[in-house]
Amino acid sequence: MATIALARTTHKMPLVGFGLWKVTNSSCADTVYNAIKAGYRLFDGAGDYGNEKEAGEGVRRAIKDGLVKREDLFITSKLWNTFHAKEHVKPMAKKQLGLWGLDYFDLFLVHFPISLQYVDPAERYPPEWWDATKKVVTLGSTPMHETWKEMEALVDDGLAKNIGRSNCQGSVLVDMLTYARIKPQVLQIELHPFLSQDALVKFAKTLGIAITAYSSFGPQSYFELGADGQSLFTHNVVAALAKQHNKTPAQVLLRWATQREIAVIPKSNSEARLKENFDCMSFDLKPEEIKALSDLNCNFRLNDPSEIDPRLAIFA
């Protein structure tokens, strides 16, 4: 299995993983179990996804059945925005580990560079972006250096092997390097040919930070949420390359990333597509083909919190 060696720990993060966003609770345990059977070892979750308990059930069943050992898996989760304060980071990490049924995360990320007012998990979990009246929860006042110090403490306590960031730009990383005792090992970002983020990818790699791409299929995962835009699957450039290589459009899009040492975390509820996605490493794109896909960039961002509330314009 192709992997990326993380700079600080040399832990090997698989290049192809399985993303748990929007995997329904009712099917999640079976989906995770089937993904492990298909060869997946990296699972990307988050407290905000609301399915960590079910994902953990799938993992435990696979371990019980002898498909894998815990050390064979690379489990990622994320700290939500309402838990950035120093007194909440560790309790939430422990709560999420409890849902998974794990002793440690291989990677724990700060989900967004946004501090929101605390929501008691006993009141609502996951809290998402909203308060009880469906308005965006009040912005918090916790600076990132406070949150990151507690993230580092998770490493010290063995609750997370590696820590990193998600959904943040280069300026945030520059600032972090002024105070981080343990620098981020992974940056997870939206990345697909319509949003290639070449400068950010180059910058992160210069800092020795590995990249994980989410939404590798562009608008595909967002159509059911009401998003507009052309499907990358039917774009003439992608379709032509798929035909030329006798691969699916999804495999071409994933290989565009993995061939450049960018990890991917596609999800599918279909066992056939799940296997197809995992088989995205079985061919190579030519340099000019990678460029043709990168040239599709039009800075089309799908996951932008400013569309929820203008106060959340982290990509402005």
PDB file of C-alpha atoms in Angstrom, residues 193 232-253 255-256 259 283-296:
ATOM      1  CA  PRO A 193      -9.224  20.149 -10.512  1.00  0.00           C
ATOM      2  CA  LEU A 232     -16.170  16.647 -13.091  1.00  0.00           C
ATOM      3  CA  PHE A 233     -17.214  13.100 -13.957  1.00  0.00           C
ATOM      4  CA  THR A 234     -18.705  14.279 -17.257  1.00  0.00           C
ATOM      5  CA  HIS A 235     -16.179  17.003 -18.067  1.00  0.00           C
ATOM      6  CA  ASN A 236     -14.682  16.328 -21.471  1.00  0.00           C
ATOM      7  CA  VAL A 237     -11.071  16.398 -20.212  1.00  0.00           C
ATOM      8  CA  VAL A 238     -11.762  13.930 -17.406  1.00  0.00           C
ATOM      9  CA  ALA A 239     -13.953  11.704 -19.564  1.00  0.00           C
ATOM     10  CA  ALA A 240     -11.343  11.547 -22.327  1.00  0.00           C
ATOM     11  CA  LEU A 241      -8.582  10.557 -19.904  1.00  0.00           C
ATOM     12  CA  ALA A 242     -10.819   7.920 -18.336  1.00  0.00           C
ATOM     13  CA  LYS A 243     -11.497   6.418 -21.739  1.00  0.00           C
ATOM     14  CA  GLN A 244      -7.836   6.559 -22.751  1.00  0.00           C
ATOM     15  CA  HIS A 245      -6.667   4.761 -19.598  1.00  0.00           C
ATOM     16  CA  ASN A 246      -9.684   2.435 -19.413  1.00  0.00           C
ATOM     17  CA  LYS A 247     -10.458   3.748 -15.940  1.00  0.00           C
ATOM     18  CA  THR A 248     -13.418   5.491 -14.345  1.00  0.00           C
ATOM     19  CA  PRO A 249     -13.529   9.307 -14.098  1.00  0.00           C
ATOM     20  CA  ALA A 250     -13.306   8.889 -10.321  1.00  0.00           C
ATOM     21  CA  GLN A 251     -10.074   6.909 -10.645  1.00  0.00           C
ATOM     22  CA  VAL A 252      -8.583   9.580 -12.903  1.00  0.00           C
ATOM     23  CA  LEU A 253      -9.442  12.346 -10.424  1.00  0.00           C
ATOM     24  CA  ARG A 255      -4.792   9.565  -9.443  1.00  0.00           C
ATOM     25  CA  TRP A 256      -4.354  13.263 -10.306  1.00  0.00           C
ATOM     26  CA  GLN A 259       0.493  10.768  -8.199  1.00  0.00           C
ATOM     27  CA  PHE A 283      -1.968   3.389 -13.555  1.00  0.00           C
ATOM     28  CA  ASP A 284      -0.040   6.609 -14.114  1.00  0.00           C
ATOM     29  CA  LEU A 285      -1.026   9.845 -15.778  1.00  0.00           C
ATOM     30  CA  LYS A 286       1.461  11.551 -18.044  1.00  0.00           C
ATOM     31  CA  PRO A 287       2.801  14.956 -16.927  1.00  0.00           C
ATOM     32  CA  GLU A 288       0.821  16.686 -19.650  1.00  0.00           C
ATOM     33  CA  GLU A 289      -2.337  14.874 -18.520  1.00  0.00           C
ATOM     34  CA  ILE A 290      -1.829  16.032 -14.936  1.00  0.00           C
ATOM     35  CA  LYS A 291      -1.365  19.567 -16.263  1.00  0.00           C
ATOM     36  CA  ALA A 292      -4.522  19.331 -18.345  1.00  0.00           C
ATOM     37  CA  LEU A 293      -6.487  18.456 -15.219  1.00  0.00           C
ATOM     38  CA  SER A 294      -4.794  21.183 -13.169  1.00  0.00           C
ATOM     39  CA  ASP A 295      -5.608  23.698 -15.889  1.00  0.00           C
ATOM     40  CA  LEU A 296      -9.298  23.158 -15.119  1.00  0.00           C
TER      41      LEU A 296
END
